[in-house]
Short mmCIF file of C-alpha atoms in Angstrom, two decimals:
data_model
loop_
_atom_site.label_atom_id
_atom_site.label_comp_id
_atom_site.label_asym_id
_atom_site.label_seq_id
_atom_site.Cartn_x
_atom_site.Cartn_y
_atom_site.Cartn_z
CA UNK A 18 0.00 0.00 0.00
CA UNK A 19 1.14 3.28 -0.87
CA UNK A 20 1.93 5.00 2.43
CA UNK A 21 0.67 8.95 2.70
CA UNK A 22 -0.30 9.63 6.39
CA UNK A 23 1.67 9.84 9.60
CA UNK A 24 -0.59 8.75 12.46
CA UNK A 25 0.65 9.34 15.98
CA UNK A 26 -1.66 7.32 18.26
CA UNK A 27 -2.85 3.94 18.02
CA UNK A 28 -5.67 3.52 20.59
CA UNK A 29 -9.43 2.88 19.88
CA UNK A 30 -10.73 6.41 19.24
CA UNK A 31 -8.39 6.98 16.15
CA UNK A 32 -9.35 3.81 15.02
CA UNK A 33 -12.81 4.29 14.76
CA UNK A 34 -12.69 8.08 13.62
CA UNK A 35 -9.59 8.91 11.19
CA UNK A 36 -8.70 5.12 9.91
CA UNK A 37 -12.25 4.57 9.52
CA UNK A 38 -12.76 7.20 6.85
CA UNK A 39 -9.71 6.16 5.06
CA UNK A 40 -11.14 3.03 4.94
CA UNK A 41 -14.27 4.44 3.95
CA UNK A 42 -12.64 6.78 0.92
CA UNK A 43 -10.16 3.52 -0.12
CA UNK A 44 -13.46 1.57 -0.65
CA UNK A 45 -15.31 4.30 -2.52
CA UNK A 46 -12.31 4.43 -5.07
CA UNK A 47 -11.31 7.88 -3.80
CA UNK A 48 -8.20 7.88 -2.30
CA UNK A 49 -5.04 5.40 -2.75
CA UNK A 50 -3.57 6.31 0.59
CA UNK A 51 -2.96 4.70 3.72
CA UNK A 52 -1.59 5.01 7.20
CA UNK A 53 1.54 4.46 9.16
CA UNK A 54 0.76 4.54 13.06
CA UNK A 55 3.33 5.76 15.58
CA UNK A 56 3.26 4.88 18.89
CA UNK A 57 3.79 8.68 20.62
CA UNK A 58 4.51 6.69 24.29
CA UNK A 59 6.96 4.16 25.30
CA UNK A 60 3.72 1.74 26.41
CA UNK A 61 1.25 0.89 23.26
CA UNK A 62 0.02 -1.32 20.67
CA UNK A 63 1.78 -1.17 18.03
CA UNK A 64 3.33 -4.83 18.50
CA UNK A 65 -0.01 -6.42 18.14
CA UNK A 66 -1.14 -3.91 15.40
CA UNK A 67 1.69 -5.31 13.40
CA UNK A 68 0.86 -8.85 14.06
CA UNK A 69 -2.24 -8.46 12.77
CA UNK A 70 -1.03 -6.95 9.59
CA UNK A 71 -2.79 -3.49 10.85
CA UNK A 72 -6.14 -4.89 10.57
CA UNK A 73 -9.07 -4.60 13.01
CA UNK A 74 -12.99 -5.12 13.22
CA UNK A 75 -14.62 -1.97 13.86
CA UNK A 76 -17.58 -2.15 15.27
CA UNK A 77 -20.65 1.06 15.12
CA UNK A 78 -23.48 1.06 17.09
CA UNK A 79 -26.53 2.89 17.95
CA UNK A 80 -29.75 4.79 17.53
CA UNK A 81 -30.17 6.03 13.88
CA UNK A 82 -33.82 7.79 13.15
CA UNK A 83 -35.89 6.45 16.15
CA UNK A 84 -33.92 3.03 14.63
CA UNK A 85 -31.11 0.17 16.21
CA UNK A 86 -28.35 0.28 13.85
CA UNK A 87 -25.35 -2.11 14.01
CA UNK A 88 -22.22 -2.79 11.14
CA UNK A 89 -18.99 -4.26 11.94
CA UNK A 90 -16.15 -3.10 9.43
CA UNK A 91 -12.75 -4.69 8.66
CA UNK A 92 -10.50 -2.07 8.30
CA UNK A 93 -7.64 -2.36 6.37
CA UNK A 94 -6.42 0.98 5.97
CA UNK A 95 -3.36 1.12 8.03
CA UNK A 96 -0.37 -0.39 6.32
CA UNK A 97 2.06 -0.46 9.47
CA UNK A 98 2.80 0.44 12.96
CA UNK A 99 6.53 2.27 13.63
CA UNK A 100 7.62 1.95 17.59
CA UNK A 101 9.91 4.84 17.82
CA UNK A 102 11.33 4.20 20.93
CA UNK A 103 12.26 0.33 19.09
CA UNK A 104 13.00 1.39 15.99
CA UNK A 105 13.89 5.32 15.69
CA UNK A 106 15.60 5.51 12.51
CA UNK A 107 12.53 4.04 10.86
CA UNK A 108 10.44 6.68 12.32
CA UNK A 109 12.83 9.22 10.86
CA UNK A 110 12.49 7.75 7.27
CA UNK A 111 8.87 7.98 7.31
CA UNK A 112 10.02 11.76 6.55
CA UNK A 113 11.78 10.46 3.52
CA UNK A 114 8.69 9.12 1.87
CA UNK A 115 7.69 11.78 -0.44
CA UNK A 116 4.26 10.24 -1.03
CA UNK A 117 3.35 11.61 2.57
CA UNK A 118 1.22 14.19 2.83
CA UNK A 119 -0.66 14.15 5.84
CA UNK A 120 0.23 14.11 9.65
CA UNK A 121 -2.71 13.34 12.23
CA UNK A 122 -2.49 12.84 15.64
CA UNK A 123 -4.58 12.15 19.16
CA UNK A 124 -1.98 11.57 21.85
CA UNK A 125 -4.97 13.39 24.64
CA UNK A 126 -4.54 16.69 26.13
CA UNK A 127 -1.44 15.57 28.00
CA UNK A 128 0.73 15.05 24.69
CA UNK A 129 0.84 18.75 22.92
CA UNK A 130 3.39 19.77 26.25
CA UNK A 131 6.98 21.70 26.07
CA UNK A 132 9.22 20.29 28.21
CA UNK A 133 12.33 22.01 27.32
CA UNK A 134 14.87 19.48 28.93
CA UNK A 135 14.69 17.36 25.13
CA UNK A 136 18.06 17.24 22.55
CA UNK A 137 17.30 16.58 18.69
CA UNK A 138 20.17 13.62 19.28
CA UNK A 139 17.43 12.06 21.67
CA UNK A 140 16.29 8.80 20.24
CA UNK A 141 13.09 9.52 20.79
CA UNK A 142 13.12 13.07 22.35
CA UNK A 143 10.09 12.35 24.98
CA UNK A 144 7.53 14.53 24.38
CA UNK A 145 5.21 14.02 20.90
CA UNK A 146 5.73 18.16 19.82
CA UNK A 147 9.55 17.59 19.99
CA UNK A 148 9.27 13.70 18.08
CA UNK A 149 7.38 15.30 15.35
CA UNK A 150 9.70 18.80 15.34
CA UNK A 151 12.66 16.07 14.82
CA UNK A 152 10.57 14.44 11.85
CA UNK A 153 10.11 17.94 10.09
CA UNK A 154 13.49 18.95 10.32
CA UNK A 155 14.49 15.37 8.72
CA UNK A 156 11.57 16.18 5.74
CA UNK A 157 13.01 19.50 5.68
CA UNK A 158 16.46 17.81 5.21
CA UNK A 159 15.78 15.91 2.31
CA UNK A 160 14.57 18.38 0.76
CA UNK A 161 10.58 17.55 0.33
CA UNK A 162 7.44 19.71 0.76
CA UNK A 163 6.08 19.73 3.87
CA UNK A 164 2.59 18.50 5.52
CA UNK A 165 -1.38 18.82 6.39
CA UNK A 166 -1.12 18.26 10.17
CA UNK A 167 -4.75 17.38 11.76
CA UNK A 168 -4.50 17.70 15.60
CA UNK A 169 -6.71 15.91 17.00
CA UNK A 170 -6.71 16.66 20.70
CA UNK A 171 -9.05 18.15 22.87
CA UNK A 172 -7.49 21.35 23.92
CA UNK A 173 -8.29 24.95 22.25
CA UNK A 174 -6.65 25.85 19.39
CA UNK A 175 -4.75 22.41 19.46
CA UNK A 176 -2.91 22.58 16.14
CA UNK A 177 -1.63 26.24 16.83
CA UNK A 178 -0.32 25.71 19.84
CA UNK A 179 1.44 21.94 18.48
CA UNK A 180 2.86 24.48 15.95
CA UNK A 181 4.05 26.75 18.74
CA UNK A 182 5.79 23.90 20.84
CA UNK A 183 7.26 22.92 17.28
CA UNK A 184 8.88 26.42 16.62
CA UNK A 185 10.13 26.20 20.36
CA UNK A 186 11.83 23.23 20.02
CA UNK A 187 13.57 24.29 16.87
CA UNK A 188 14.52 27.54 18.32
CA UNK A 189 16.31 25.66 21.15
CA UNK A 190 17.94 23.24 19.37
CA UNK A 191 18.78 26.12 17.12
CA UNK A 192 17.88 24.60 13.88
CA UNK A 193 18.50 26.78 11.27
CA UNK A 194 16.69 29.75 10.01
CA UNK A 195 15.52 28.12 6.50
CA UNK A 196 13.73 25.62 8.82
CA UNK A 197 11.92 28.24 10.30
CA UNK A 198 10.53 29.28 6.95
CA UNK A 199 9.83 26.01 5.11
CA UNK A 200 7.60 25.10 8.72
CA UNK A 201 5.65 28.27 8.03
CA UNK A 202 5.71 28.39 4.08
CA UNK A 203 5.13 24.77 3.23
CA UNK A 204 3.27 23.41 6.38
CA UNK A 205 -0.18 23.71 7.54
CA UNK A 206 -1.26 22.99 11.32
CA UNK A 207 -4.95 22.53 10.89
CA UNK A 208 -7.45 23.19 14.35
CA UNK A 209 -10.03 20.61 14.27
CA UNK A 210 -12.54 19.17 16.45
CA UNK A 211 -13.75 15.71 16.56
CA UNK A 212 -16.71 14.30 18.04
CA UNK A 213 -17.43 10.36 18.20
CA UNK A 214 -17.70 8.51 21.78
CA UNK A 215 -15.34 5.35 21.71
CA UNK A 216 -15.92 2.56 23.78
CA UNK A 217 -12.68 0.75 22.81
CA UNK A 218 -12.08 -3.05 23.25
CA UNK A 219 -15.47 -4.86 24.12
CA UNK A 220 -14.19 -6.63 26.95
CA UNK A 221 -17.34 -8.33 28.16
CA UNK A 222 -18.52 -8.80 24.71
CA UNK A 223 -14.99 -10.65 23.82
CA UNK A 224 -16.51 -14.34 23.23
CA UNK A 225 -19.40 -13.32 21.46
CA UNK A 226 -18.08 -10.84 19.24
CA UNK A 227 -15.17 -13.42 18.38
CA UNK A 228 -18.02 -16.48 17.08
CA UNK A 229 -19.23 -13.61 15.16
CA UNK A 230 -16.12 -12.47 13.29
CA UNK A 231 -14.57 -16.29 13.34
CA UNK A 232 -11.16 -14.83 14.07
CA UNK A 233 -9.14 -13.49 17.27
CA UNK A 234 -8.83 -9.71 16.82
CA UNK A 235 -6.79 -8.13 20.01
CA UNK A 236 -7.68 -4.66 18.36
CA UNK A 237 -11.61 -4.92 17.63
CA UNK A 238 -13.55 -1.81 18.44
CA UNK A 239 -16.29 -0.56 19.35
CA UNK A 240 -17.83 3.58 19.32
CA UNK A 241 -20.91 4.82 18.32
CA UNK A 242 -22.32 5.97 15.02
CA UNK A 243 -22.35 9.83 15.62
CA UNK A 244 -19.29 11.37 14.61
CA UNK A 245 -18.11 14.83 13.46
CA UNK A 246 -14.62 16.25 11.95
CA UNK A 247 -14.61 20.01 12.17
CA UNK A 248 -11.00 21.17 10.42
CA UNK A 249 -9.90 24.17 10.00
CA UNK A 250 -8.76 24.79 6.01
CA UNK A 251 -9.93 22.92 3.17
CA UNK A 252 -7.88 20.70 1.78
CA UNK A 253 -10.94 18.44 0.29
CA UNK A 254 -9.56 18.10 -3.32
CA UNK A 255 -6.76 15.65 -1.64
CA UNK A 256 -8.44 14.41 1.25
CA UNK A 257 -12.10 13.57 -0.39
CA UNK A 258 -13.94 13.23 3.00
CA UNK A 259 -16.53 14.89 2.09
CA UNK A 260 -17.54 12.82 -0.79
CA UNK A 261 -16.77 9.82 0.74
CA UNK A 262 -19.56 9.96 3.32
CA UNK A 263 -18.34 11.65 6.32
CA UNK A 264 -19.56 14.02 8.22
CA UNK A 265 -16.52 16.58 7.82
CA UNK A 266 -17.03 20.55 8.02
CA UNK A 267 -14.19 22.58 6.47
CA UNK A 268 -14.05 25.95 8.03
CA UNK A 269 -12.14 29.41 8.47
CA UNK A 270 -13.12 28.70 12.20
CA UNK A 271 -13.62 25.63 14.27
CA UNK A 272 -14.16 27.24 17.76
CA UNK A 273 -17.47 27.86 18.19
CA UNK A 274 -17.76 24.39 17.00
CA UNK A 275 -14.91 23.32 20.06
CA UNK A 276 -16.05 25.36 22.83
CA UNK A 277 -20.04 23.68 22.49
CA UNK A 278 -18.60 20.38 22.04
CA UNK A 279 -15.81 20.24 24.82
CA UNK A 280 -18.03 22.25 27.54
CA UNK A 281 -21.04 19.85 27.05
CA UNK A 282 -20.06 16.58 25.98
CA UNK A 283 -16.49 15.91 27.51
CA UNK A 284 -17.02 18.73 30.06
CA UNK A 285 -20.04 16.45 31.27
CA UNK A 286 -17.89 12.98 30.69
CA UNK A 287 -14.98 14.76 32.76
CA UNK A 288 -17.45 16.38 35.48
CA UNK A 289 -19.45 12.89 36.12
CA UNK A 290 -17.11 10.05 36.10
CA UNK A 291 -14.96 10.56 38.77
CA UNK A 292 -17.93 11.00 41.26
CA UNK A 293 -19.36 7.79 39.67
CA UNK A 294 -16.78 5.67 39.41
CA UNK A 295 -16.89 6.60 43.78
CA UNK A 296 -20.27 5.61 43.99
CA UNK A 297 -19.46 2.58 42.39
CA UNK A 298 -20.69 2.73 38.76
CA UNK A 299 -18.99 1.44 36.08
CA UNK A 300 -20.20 2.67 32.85
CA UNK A 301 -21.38 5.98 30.90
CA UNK A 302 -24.89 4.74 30.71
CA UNK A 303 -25.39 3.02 34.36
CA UNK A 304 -24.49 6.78 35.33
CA UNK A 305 -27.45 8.09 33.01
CA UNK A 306 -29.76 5.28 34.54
CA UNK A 307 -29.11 5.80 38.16
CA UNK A 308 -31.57 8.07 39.80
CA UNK A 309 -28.50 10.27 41.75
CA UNK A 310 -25.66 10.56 39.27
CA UNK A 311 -28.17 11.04 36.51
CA UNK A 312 -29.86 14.05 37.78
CA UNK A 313 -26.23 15.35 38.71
CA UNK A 314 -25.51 14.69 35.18
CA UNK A 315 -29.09 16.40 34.27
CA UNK A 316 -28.27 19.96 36.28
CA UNK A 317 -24.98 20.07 35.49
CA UNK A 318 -25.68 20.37 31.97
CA UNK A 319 -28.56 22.33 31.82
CA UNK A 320 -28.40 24.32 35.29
CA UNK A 321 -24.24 24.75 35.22
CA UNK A 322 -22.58 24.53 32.00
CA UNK A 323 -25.41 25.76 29.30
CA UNK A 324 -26.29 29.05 30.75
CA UNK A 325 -22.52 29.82 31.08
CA UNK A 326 -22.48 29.41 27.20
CA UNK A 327 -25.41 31.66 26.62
CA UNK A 328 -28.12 29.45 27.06
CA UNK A 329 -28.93 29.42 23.59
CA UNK A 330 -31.63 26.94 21.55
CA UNK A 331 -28.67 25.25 20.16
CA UNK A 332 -27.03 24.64 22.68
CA UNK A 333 -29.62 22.93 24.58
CA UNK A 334 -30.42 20.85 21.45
CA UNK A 335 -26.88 19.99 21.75
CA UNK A 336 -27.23 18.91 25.25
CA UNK A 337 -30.22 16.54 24.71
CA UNK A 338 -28.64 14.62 21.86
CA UNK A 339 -25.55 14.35 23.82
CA UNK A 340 -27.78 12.94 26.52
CA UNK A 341 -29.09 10.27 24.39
CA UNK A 342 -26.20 9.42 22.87
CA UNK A 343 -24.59 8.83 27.23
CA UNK A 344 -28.04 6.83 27.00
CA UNK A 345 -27.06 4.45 23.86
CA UNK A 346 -27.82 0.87 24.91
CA UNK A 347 -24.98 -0.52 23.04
CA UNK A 348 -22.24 1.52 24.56
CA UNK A 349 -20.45 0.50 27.47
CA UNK A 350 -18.45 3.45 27.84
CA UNK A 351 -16.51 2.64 31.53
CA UNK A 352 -15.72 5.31 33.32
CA UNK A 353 -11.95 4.04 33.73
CA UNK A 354 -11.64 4.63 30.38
CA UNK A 355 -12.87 8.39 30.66
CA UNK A 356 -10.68 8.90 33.64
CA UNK A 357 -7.11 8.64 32.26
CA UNK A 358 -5.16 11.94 32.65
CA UNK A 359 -8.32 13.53 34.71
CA UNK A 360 -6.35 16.33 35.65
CA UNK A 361 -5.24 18.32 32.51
CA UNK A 362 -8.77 16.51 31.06
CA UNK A 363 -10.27 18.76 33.74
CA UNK A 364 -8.26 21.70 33.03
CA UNK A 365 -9.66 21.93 29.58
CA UNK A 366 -13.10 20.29 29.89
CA UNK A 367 -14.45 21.82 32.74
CA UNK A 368 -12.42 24.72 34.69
CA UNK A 369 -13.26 26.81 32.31
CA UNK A 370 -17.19 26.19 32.79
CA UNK A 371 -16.20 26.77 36.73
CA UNK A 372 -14.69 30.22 36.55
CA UNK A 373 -17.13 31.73 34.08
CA UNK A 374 -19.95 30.92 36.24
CA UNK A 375 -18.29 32.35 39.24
CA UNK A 376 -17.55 35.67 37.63
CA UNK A 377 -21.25 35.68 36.30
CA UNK A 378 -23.00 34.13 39.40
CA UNK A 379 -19.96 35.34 41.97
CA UNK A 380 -20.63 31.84 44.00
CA UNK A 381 -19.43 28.32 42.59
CA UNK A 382 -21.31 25.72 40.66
CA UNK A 383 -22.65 23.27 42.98
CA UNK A 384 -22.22 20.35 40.91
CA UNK A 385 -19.09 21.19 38.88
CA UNK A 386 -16.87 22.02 42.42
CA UNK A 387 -18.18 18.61 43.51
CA UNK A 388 -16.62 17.29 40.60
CA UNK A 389 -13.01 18.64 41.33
CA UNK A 390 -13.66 17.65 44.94
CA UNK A 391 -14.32 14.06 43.73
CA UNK A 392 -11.12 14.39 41.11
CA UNK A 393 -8.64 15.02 44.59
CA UNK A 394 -10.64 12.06 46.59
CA UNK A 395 -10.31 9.94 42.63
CA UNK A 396 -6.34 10.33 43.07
CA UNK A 397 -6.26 8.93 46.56
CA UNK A 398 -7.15 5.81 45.38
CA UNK A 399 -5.27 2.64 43.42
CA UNK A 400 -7.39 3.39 40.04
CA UNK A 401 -6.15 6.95 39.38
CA UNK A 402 -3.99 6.58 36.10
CA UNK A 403 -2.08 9.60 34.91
CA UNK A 404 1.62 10.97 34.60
CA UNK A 405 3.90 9.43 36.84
CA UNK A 406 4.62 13.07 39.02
CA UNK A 407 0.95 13.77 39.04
CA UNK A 408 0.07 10.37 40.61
CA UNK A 409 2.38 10.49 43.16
CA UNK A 410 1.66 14.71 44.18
CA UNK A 411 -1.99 14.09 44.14
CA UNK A 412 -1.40 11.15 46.14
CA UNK A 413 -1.01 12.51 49.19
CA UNK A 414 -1.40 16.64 48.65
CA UNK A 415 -3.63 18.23 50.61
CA UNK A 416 -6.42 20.23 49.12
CA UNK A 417 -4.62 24.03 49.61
CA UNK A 418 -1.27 22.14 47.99
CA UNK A 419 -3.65 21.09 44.87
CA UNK A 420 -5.62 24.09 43.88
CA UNK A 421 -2.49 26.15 44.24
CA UNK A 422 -0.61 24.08 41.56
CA UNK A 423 -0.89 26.69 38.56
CA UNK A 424 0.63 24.35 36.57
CA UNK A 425 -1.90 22.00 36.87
CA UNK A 426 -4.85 24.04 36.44
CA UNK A 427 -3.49 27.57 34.45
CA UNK A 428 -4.46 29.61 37.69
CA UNK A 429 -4.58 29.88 41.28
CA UNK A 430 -7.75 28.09 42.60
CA UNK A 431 -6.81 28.67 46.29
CA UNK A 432 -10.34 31.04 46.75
CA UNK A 433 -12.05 27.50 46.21
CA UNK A 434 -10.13 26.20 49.19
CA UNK A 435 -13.38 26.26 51.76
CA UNK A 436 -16.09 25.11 49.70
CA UNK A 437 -13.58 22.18 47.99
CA UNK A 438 -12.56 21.29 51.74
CA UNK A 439 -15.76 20.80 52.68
CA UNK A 440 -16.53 18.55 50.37
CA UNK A 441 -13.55 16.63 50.34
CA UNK A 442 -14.09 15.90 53.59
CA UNK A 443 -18.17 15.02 53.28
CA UNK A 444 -16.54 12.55 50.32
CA UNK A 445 -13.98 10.92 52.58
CA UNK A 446 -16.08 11.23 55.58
CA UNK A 447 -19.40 10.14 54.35
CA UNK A 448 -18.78 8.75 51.05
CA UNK A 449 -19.78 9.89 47.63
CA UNK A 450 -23.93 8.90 47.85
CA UNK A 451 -23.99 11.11 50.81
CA UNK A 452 -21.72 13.67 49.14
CA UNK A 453 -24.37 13.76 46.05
CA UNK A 454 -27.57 14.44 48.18
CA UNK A 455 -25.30 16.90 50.82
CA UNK A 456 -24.54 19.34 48.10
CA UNK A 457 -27.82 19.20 46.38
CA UNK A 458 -29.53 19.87 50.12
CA UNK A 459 -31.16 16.28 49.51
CA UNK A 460 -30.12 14.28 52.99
#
């Protein structure tokens, strides 16, 4: 297969969103392309991606129309998997390849990050914005044109500032000049947005779902139908999304797109699951189904984070698909999943929801506070998985230590110290169903 996208991330959701519509356009006749995944961490899947020859079952499922709709796809659209931390100099000649064109990544909020302390002699440098600054300077070495790059995480403006980190990096491994030019000139970093819940690896569907394909596939998949690609440019004459089928809006501006989608949907994911997960759910849609955690779900979205957007028709029409879609019988979205990296998810998702309503309402949002209050109780327990420093700070911080750490949350948050206390305590105290029906003057 002719090889003409860089992929950095190999876990379910790029599976089931970008691979999937390369799939969909290779089918259709429309595009001769496919993709090369890197693994942006030292831990991943690219071993097993490679053993299966990069194919994987993908399955979609849902409510379509007032209808159940089901397909399972094979996808056969990524050619290879590249370990850079394995096998460096092959990640460095995927730069060589003058048949790539694209670059799209989704290593979560945690991966666009400047750490400062990298060397372009590193093999890999650590983070992903200094890996991919040493792959441009290698394309910009041999002397080819440069890339559409499609970030893909959820963080404002996440291609600009992935170009930013870039620029820093070559700046301080003082790269020369003419690099600095051909990255502006011949390079575009593209915003985007992208909407599809993933529910991964079916776990408790693993026997069943295997008698249905007649195979063993370690990298089977499951998300839901609904999905959305808001990018920033248009570059549909070589990337025929559009006419392939998918929902894909090209735009001068993907923000007001971002903010509604990242407030309400993964704002809501981010704000609920932590709680949950204390009151002993497991999944996305047992939250929607339980009596407590669904009406906290209910008023945080309506009550808390719509009027802070404006409280407009759209918004709320917004809110009740997402709600349906949380409600989708076939996805077993567990919360575990949803937790990873809670902190800067929080940061991003649902801070900003929390400070906007303050300096409108001047008091905190009942339901979102609760949620950062259940994020520091979350971290004192064996299920928390994030960075290695953040684990072990949260582990035993106290609650003044945490909402002081700008560099966790982009601000002081030390005038939330009372109100956070308190409930810290009701959590650890009383536990979480007690917490719920304190704050909401309930018990």
């Amino acid at each position: 297969m002719r090889e003409t996208i860089i992929q950095f991330g190999e876990g379910g959701f790029l599976r089931s969103f970008a691979d999937m519509f390369v799939h969909q356009m290779r089918e259709q006749g429309l595009y001769g392309g496919s993709v090369v995944v890197v693994q942006p961490i030292e831990k991943g899947l690219v071993s097993v991606l490679n053993e299966q020859n990069g194919v994987y079952h993908q399955f979609l499922r849902g409510i379509e129309n007032g209808e159940v709709v089901e397909s399972c796809t094979r996808v056969t659209s990524i050619s290879r998997g590249v370990n850079p931390y394995t096998e460096y100099e092959e990640y460095l000649l995927l730069a060589d390849n003058p048949d790539m064109r694209i670059i799209i990544s989704n290593t979560t909020e945690a991966g666009i990050e400047y750490l400062g302390t990298e060397s372009l002699h590193d093999r890999p440098p650590k983070s992903f914005p200094a890996k991919l600054t040493a792959l441009l300077y290698r394309r910009f070495e041999a002397g080819l044109s440069g890339f559409i790059i499609l970030a893909c995480e959820l963080i404002d403006s996440n291609a600009d500032l992935l170009k930013q980190y870039v620029v820093q990096y070559a700046k301080l491994w003082e790269l020369p000049p003419e690099f600095l030019r051909w990255l502006e000139e011949e390079n575009h970093f593209c915003n985007t947005l992208v909407d599809r819940i993933c529910t991964g690896y079916p776990a408790d569907e693993k026997e069943a779902l295997t008698e249905r394909l007649g195979c063993v596939d370690s990298l089977m998949n499951t998300a839901e139908i609904f999905h959305l690609w808001v990018i920033e440019g248009d570059f549909e004459k070589e990337f025929p999304l559009q006419r392939a089928g998918v929902n894909v809006i090209w735009t001068d501006d993907a923000a007001p797109y971002k903010k509604r989608k990242v407030r309400i949907l993964n704002g809501a994911h981010t704000a609920m699951v932590l709680g949950a997960r204390l009151y002993g759910l497991d999944t996305v849609r047992e939250c929607v189904g339980d009596e407590l955690v669904g009406g906290f779900l209910r008023r945080a979205m309506f009550e808390e984070i719509i009027p802070v957007l404006g409280g407009r028709e759209e918004d709320i029409a917004f809110a009740k698909a997402v709600w349906e879609r949380f409600a989708n019988p076939f996805v077993n979205h567990r919360l575990l999943s949803i937790a990873l990296n809670s902190v800067s998810k929080f940061r991003t998702r649902v801070l900003p929801t929390i400070l906007e309503y303050y300096e409108k309402q001047k008091k905190l949002p009942a339901c979102l506070t609760l949620s950062l209050a259940a994020l520091i109780c979350f971290y004192h327990t064996e299920e928390a998985n994030d960075v290695p420093e953040v684990m072990e700070f949260m582990k035993t911080a106290d609650v003044g230590a945490v909402l002081a750490r700008e560099d966790y949350w982009g601000s002081d948050l030390s005038f939330m110290k009372e109100v956070v206390e308190r409930m810290v305590s009701c959590i650890e105290s009383e536990g979480m169903e007690y917490a719920y029906r304190e704050e909401w003057g309930l018990a």
